[in-house]
Amino acid sequence: MGNAVDSVLLNDWYALAKVDELQPKTVVHRQLLDRDIVLWRGEDGSIHAWADRCPHRSVQLSGGQVVQNTLICPYHGMVYNAQGRCIKVPSAPNYVPPPQVQVLTYTVQEQHGLVFVCLGKPANDIPVFPEWEDDRYLKVLSGPHYCHTGGYRAIENFLDVAHLPFLHREILGDPALPVIEDYEVTIAANGVHFDNVRVWQPDPMGTGQGAYVTYRYSALRPLTAYLQKGNPAGECLAILYCVTPVSEEECTGWMWVAVNFMGPDQAEAALAFQDKIFAQDLGNLESHNPKRLPLNPKAEFHVPCDRGSLAYRQWLKQLGITYGVIS
């Protein structure tokens, strides 16, 4: 079953696919928290998330096919119903499988155009994306972006502004203006929040116009974060960042980007802008050594503008996170 995983992670939600990917009769394989997962959609439109293992001879069910609202194992043709029960054995038509012949099933939910899966018992709802229902915003999905680094490194990078003048120069920062002034940090019941993070950006909104912008960041869950930034002209860009932990040192990121200053005809440009920003981050993220996030403050040195990332690490420690970190 892979490495031991903290209950706070097992009981959280993770994006595994776009809803549009899972048309009726579709079967796909995914990995989450070192587990192999099979996602499939029945002909009735219902989506299922199971352990990708046939209880008979332990092959992956993701190589199988959907017939009506059942999943058929590719090895011996065992038929499993929507509840994961084996209901037919082709080699023995009169054999009635015992009740314990059951595929391990998981909770699945569609939201924000994504398929979310929880391996345990959901402790919370899927995080809200405030701009999702606001018609004034254009929404585009950037990802999935695979990254060979720990998921917390990806979240911490998302929350970090001091790298913007260097990795994203001429777009989100200027090396000649690298100073990050003090900002507010709060650890609350609903996560970690940074307010009034101010920085000059040559092209903050992807429109070619430079401006000082103010960020508000939130780490809503250990592997889910949100940002909102605006400029004096009233333009606003918001991102919900959902990181899926493939393993302790691999992750996949999904970014919903919402902007209130572009129309539907500019969706392609908005997506290209965000994909470009991620591409600039990728090599740096994968260069982390160690790839797991150290929670001991002495493991890496810190500067004043790291107050936010230190709070994030402190919060993870308070939650009792051990999977994917170095204590």
GROMACS .gro file of N, CA and C in nm, residues 216-314:
model
  297
  216ARG      N    1  -0.247   3.871  -0.198
  216ARG     CA    2  -0.295   3.802  -0.078
  216ARG      C    3  -0.283   3.654  -0.106
  217TYR      N    4  -0.209   3.586  -0.020
  217TYR     CA    5  -0.187   3.442  -0.035
  217TYR      C    6  -0.256   3.367   0.079
  218SER      N    7  -0.300   3.244   0.049
  218SER     CA    8  -0.352   3.156   0.153
  218SER      C    9  -0.310   3.013   0.123
  219ALA      N   10  -0.258   2.945   0.224
  219ALA     CA   11  -0.242   2.799   0.218
  219ALA      C   12  -0.365   2.743   0.287
  220LEU      N   13  -0.462   2.697   0.208
  220LEU     CA   14  -0.591   2.655   0.262
  220LEU      C   15  -0.585   2.513   0.319
  221ARG      N   16  -0.504   2.431   0.261
  221ARG     CA   17  -0.478   2.294   0.303
  221ARG      C   18  -0.328   2.270   0.288
  222PRO      N   19  -0.275   2.162   0.340
  222PRO     CA   20  -0.131   2.139   0.322
  222PRO      C   21  -0.086   2.146   0.176
  223LEU      N   22  -0.174   2.105   0.082
  223LEU     CA   23  -0.135   2.101  -0.058
  223LEU      C   24  -0.234   2.175  -0.149
  224THR      N   25  -0.301   2.274  -0.092
  224THR     CA   26  -0.390   2.361  -0.171
  224THR      C   27  -0.366   2.506  -0.131
  225ALA      N   28  -0.345   2.591  -0.229
  225ALA     CA   29  -0.318   2.731  -0.200
  225ALA      C   30  -0.397   2.821  -0.295
  226TYR      N   31  -0.407   2.946  -0.256
  226TYR     CA   32  -0.484   3.044  -0.332
  226TYR      C   33  -0.411   3.177  -0.328
  227LEU      N   34  -0.415   3.249  -0.439
  227LEU     CA   35  -0.362   3.385  -0.439
  227LEU      C   36  -0.458   3.475  -0.513
  228GLN      N   37  -0.453   3.599  -0.475
  228GLN     CA   38  -0.526   3.704  -0.544
  228GLN      C   39  -0.435   3.825  -0.550
  229LYS      N   40  -0.420   3.881  -0.669
  229LYS     CA   41  -0.340   4.003  -0.680
  229LYS      C   42  -0.414   4.106  -0.762
  230GLY      N   43  -0.395   4.232  -0.724
  230GLY     CA   44  -0.461   4.340  -0.794
  230GLY      C   45  -0.368   4.458  -0.813
  231ASN      N   46  -0.404   4.547  -0.904
  231ASN     CA   47  -0.326   4.668  -0.925
  231ASN      C   48  -0.417   4.790  -0.908
  232PRO      N   49  -0.360   4.910  -0.907
  232PRO     CA   50  -0.442   5.029  -0.884
  232PRO      C   51  -0.553   5.050  -0.987
  233ALA      N   52  -0.540   4.989  -1.103
  233ALA     CA   53  -0.643   5.005  -1.207
  233ALA      C   54  -0.765   4.917  -1.182
  234GLY      N   55  -0.760   4.834  -1.078
  234GLY     CA   56  -0.874   4.748  -1.047
  234GLY      C   57  -0.870   4.613  -1.114
  235GLU      N   58  -0.762   4.586  -1.189
  235GLU     CA   59  -0.748   4.454  -1.250
  235GLU      C   60  -0.713   4.352  -1.142
  236CYS      N   61  -0.770   4.234  -1.154
  236CYS     CA   62  -0.749   4.130  -1.054
  236CYS      C   63  -0.722   3.996  -1.122
  237LEU      N   64  -0.625   3.923  -1.069
  237LEU     CA   65  -0.594   3.787  -1.112
  237LEU      C   66  -0.595   3.700  -0.989
  238ALA      N   67  -0.662   3.587  -0.996
  238ALA     CA   68  -0.668   3.494  -0.883
  238ALA      C   69  -0.635   3.354  -0.932
  239ILE      N   70  -0.574   3.275  -0.844
  239ILE     CA   71  -0.536   3.138  -0.879
  239ILE      C   72  -0.570   3.046  -0.763
  240LEU      N   73  -0.635   2.935  -0.793
  240LEU     CA   74  -0.649   2.825  -0.699
  240LEU      C   75  -0.552   2.717  -0.744
  241TYR      N   76  -0.457   2.682  -0.657
  241TYR     CA   77  -0.350   2.588  -0.690
  241TYR      C   78  -0.371   2.460  -0.612
  242CYS      N   79  -0.404   2.353  -0.682
  242CYS     CA   80  -0.428   2.223  -0.621
  242CYS      C   81  -0.312   2.130  -0.656
  243VAL      N   82  -0.235   2.090  -0.558
  243VAL     CA   83  -0.120   2.003  -0.581
  243VAL      C   84  -0.155   1.861  -0.539
  244THR      N   85  -0.135   1.768  -0.630
  244THR     CA   86  -0.163   1.627  -0.605
  244THR      C   87  -0.032   1.555  -0.576
  245PRO      N   88  -0.016   1.497  -0.456
  245PRO     CA   89   0.108   1.427  -0.422
  245PRO      C   90   0.111   1.288  -0.484
  246VAL      N   91   0.185   1.272  -0.591
  246VAL     CA   92   0.201   1.142  -0.655
  246VAL      C   93   0.274   1.048  -0.560
  247SER      N   94   0.382   1.101  -0.502
  247SER     CA   95   0.461   1.029  -0.402
  247SER      C   96   0.521   1.135  -0.310
  248GLU      N   97   0.612   1.095  -0.225
  248GLU     CA   98   0.672   1.193  -0.133
  248GLU      C   99   0.762   1.292  -0.206
  249GLU      N  100   0.807   1.256  -0.328
  249GLU     CA  101   0.900   1.343  -0.400
  249GLU      C  102   0.854   1.371  -0.543
  250GLU      N  103   0.725   1.354  -0.570
  250GLU     CA  104   0.668   1.384  -0.701
  250GLU      C  105   0.530   1.446  -0.680
  251CYS      N  106   0.494   1.536  -0.768
  251CYS     CA  107   0.362   1.597  -0.756
  251CYS      C  108   0.311   1.640  -0.893
  252THR      N  109   0.183   1.665  -0.898
  252THR     CA  110   0.119   1.720  -1.017
  252THR      C  111   0.037   1.841  -0.974
  253GLY      N  112   0.054   1.951  -1.045
  253GLY     CA  113  -0.016   2.074  -1.008
  253GLY      C  114  -0.125   2.110  -1.107
  254TRP      N  115  -0.237   2.159  -1.053
  254TRP     CA  116  -0.350   2.207  -1.132
  254TRP      C  117  -0.377   2.351  -1.088
  255MET      N  118  -0.378   2.443  -1.183
  255MET     CA  119  -0.400   2.584  -1.150
  255MET      C  120  -0.522   2.638  -1.225
  256TRP      N  121  -0.626   2.672  -1.149
  256TRP     CA  122  -0.736   2.749  -1.208
  256TRP      C  123  -0.701   2.896  -1.196
  257VAL      N  124  -0.694   2.964  -1.310
  257VAL     CA  125  -0.660   3.106  -1.315
  257VAL      C  126  -0.784   3.184  -1.354
  258ALA      N  127  -0.817   3.288  -1.276
  258ALA     CA  128  -0.933   3.373  -1.304
  258ALA      C  129  -0.886   3.517  -1.319
  259VAL      N  130  -0.929   3.583  -1.426
  259VAL     CA  131  -0.893   3.724  -1.451
  259VAL      C  132  -1.019   3.803  -1.485
  260ASN      N  133  -1.024   3.927  -1.436
  260ASN     CA  134  -1.144   4.010  -1.460
  260ASN      C  135  -1.123   4.114  -1.568
  261PHE      N  136  -1.014   4.102  -1.645
  261PHE     CA  137  -0.982   4.204  -1.745
  261PHE      C  138  -0.961   4.143  -1.884
  262MET      N  139  -1.002   4.018  -1.901
  262MET     CA  140  -0.992   3.952  -2.031
  262MET      C  141  -1.126   3.888  -2.066
  263GLY      N  142  -1.156   3.884  -2.194
  263GLY     CA  143  -1.278   3.821  -2.240
  263GLY      C  144  -1.251   3.679  -2.288
  264PRO      N  145  -1.357   3.606  -2.325
  264PRO     CA  146  -1.342   3.468  -2.371
  264PRO      C  147  -1.247   3.452  -2.489
  265ASP      N  148  -1.237   3.555  -2.574
  265ASP     CA  149  -1.149   3.546  -2.690
  265ASP      C  150  -1.002   3.554  -2.651
  266GLN      N  151  -0.974   3.584  -2.523
  266GLN     CA  152  -0.835   3.593  -2.476
  266GLN      C  153  -0.797   3.474  -2.387
  267ALA      N  154  -0.880   3.371  -2.385
  267ALA     CA  155  -0.852   3.255  -2.300
  267ALA      C  156  -0.720   3.189  -2.336
  268GLU      N  157  -0.693   3.178  -2.465
  268GLU     CA  158  -0.569   3.114  -2.509
  268GLU      C  159  -0.447   3.192  -2.461
  269ALA      N  160  -0.454   3.325  -2.467
  269ALA     CA  161  -0.343   3.409  -2.422
  269ALA      C  162  -0.324   3.398  -2.271
  270ALA      N  163  -0.436   3.394  -2.197
  270ALA     CA  164  -0.427   3.381  -2.051
  270ALA      C  165  -0.364   3.249  -2.012
  271LEU      N  166  -0.400   3.142  -2.082
  271LEU     CA  167  -0.344   3.011  -2.052
  271LEU      C  168  -0.196   3.006  -2.089
  272ALA      N  169  -0.160   3.062  -2.203
  272ALA     CA  170  -0.019   3.062  -2.245
  272ALA      C  171   0.067   3.139  -2.145
  273PHE      N  172   0.014   3.249  -2.091
  273PHE     CA  173   0.088   3.326  -1.991
  273PHE      C  174   0.116   3.242  -1.867
  274GLN      N  175   0.013   3.173  -1.815
  274GLN     CA  176   0.032   3.095  -1.693
  274GLN      C  177   0.122   2.974  -1.719
  275ASP      N  178   0.108   2.910  -1.833
  275ASP     CA  179   0.195   2.796  -1.866
  275ASP      C  180   0.340   2.840  -1.875
  276LYS      N  181   0.363   2.961  -1.926
  276LYS     CA  182   0.500   3.014  -1.936
  276LYS      C  183   0.559   3.035  -1.797
  277ILE      N  184   0.478   3.088  -1.705
  277ILE     CA  185   0.527   3.110  -1.568
  277ILE      C  186   0.564   2.978  -1.503
  278PHE      N  187   0.479   2.875  -1.519
  278PHE     CA  188   0.512   2.746  -1.460
  278PHE      C  189   0.640   2.688  -1.522
  279ALA      N  190   0.654   2.701  -1.653
  279ALA     CA  191   0.774   2.648  -1.719
  279ALA      C  192   0.900   2.712  -1.664
  280GLN      N  193   0.893   2.840  -1.627
  280GLN     CA  194   1.009   2.907  -1.568
  280GLN      C  195   1.040   2.853  -1.429
  281ASP      N  196   0.938   2.804  -1.358
  281ASP     CA  197   0.958   2.750  -1.224
  281ASP      C  198   1.007   2.605  -1.224
  282LEU      N  199   0.974   2.530  -1.328
  282LEU     CA  200   0.990   2.385  -1.325
  282LEU      C  201   1.132   2.339  -1.296
  283GLY      N  202   1.228   2.388  -1.372
  283GLY     CA  203   1.366   2.343  -1.353
  283GLY      C  204   1.417   2.373  -1.213
  284ASN      N  205   1.382   2.491  -1.162
  284ASN     CA  206   1.424   2.528  -1.028
  284ASN      C  207   1.360   2.437  -0.923
  285LEU      N  208   1.231   2.407  -0.938
  285LEU     CA  209   1.163   2.320  -0.843
  285LEU      C  210   1.227   2.181  -0.840
  286GLU      N  211   1.260   2.129  -0.957
  286GLU     CA  212   1.316   1.995  -0.964
  286GLU      C  213   1.462   1.990  -0.920
  287SER      N  214   1.524   2.107  -0.902
  287SER     CA  215   1.663   2.110  -0.855
  287SER      C  216   1.675   2.106  -0.703
  288HIS      N  217   1.564   2.113  -0.633
  288HIS     CA  218   1.568   2.110  -0.486
  288HIS      C  219   1.636   1.982  -0.436
  289ASN      N  220   1.722   1.998  -0.341
  289ASN     CA  221   1.789   1.885  -0.277
  289ASN      C  222   1.807   1.918  -0.129
  290PRO      N  223   1.724   1.860  -0.041
  290PRO     CA  224   1.631   1.750  -0.066
  290PRO      C  225   1.501   1.798  -0.131
  291LYS      N  226   1.432   1.705  -0.193
  291LYS     CA  227   1.305   1.737  -0.257
  291LYS      C  228   1.192   1.744  -0.154
  292ARG      N  229   1.212   1.682  -0.039
  292ARG     CA  230   1.114   1.691   0.069
  292ARG      C  231   1.139   1.819   0.148
  293LEU      N  232   1.035   1.876   0.201
  293LEU     CA  233   1.046   2.004   0.271
  293LEU      C  234   1.095   1.982   0.414
  294PRO      N  235   1.205   2.046   0.454
  294PRO     CA  236   1.251   2.033   0.592
  294PRO      C  237   1.171   2.122   0.687
  295LEU      N  238   1.122   2.065   0.796
  295LEU     CA  239   1.044   2.142   0.892
  295LEU      C  240   1.128   2.193   1.008
  296ASN      N  241   1.249   2.142   1.022
  296ASN     CA  242   1.340   2.193   1.124
  296ASN      C  243   1.395   2.328   1.076
  297PRO      N  244   1.370   2.437   1.149
  297PRO     CA  245   1.414   2.570   1.104
  297PRO      C  246   1.564   2.579   1.081
  298LYS      N  247   1.643   2.491   1.142
  298LYS     CA  248   1.788   2.497   1.128
  298LYS      C  249   1.839   2.427   1.002
  299ALA      N  250   1.752   2.359   0.931
  299ALA     CA  251   1.795   2.282   0.814
  299ALA      C  252   1.832   2.373   0.696
  300GLU      N  253   1.769   2.489   0.688
  300GLU     CA  254   1.799   2.589   0.585
  300GLU      C  255   1.803   2.725   0.653
  301PHE      N  256   1.874   2.822   0.594
  301PHE     CA  257   1.874   2.953   0.659
  301PHE      C  258   1.766   3.040   0.598
  302HIS      N  259   1.724   3.142   0.674
  302HIS     CA  260   1.607   3.221   0.638
  302HIS      C  261   1.639   3.370   0.645
  303VAL      N  262   1.566   3.447   0.564
  303VAL     CA  263   1.580   3.593   0.561
  303VAL      C  264   1.444   3.653   0.594
  304PRO      N  265   1.438   3.785   0.622
  304PRO     CA  266   1.312   3.844   0.670
  304PRO      C  267   1.189   3.815   0.585
  305CYS      N  268   1.201   3.815   0.452
  305CYS     CA  269   1.082   3.795   0.369
  305CYS      C  270   1.038   3.649   0.366
  306ASP      N  271   1.111   3.560   0.435
  306ASP     CA  272   1.070   3.419   0.445
  306ASP      C  273   0.970   3.397   0.558
  307ARG      N  274   0.920   3.503   0.616
  307ARG     CA  275   0.824   3.488   0.726
  307ARG      C  276   0.705   3.401   0.686
  308GLY      N  277   0.661   3.417   0.562
  308GLY     CA  278   0.546   3.341   0.516
  308GLY      C  279   0.576   3.193   0.505
  309SER      N  280   0.687   3.158   0.443
  309SER     CA  281   0.719   3.017   0.427
  309SER      C  282   0.750   2.952   0.562
  310LEU      N  283   0.808   3.027   0.652
  310LEU     CA  284   0.833   2.973   0.787
  310LEU      C  285   0.701   2.944   0.858
  311ALA      N  286   0.602   3.031   0.839
  311ALA     CA  287   0.471   3.007   0.899
  311ALA      C  288   0.405   2.883   0.837
  312TYR      N  289   0.420   2.866   0.707
  312TYR     CA  290   0.366   2.748   0.639
  312TYR      C  291   0.429   2.621   0.695
  313ARG      N  292   0.561   2.623   0.713
  313ARG     CA  293   0.630   2.506   0.768
  313ARG      C  294   0.587   2.480   0.913
  314GLN      N  295   0.572   2.587   0.988
  314GLN     CA  296   0.525   2.573   1.127
  314GLN      C  297   0.386   2.511   1.132
   0.00000   0.00000   0.00000
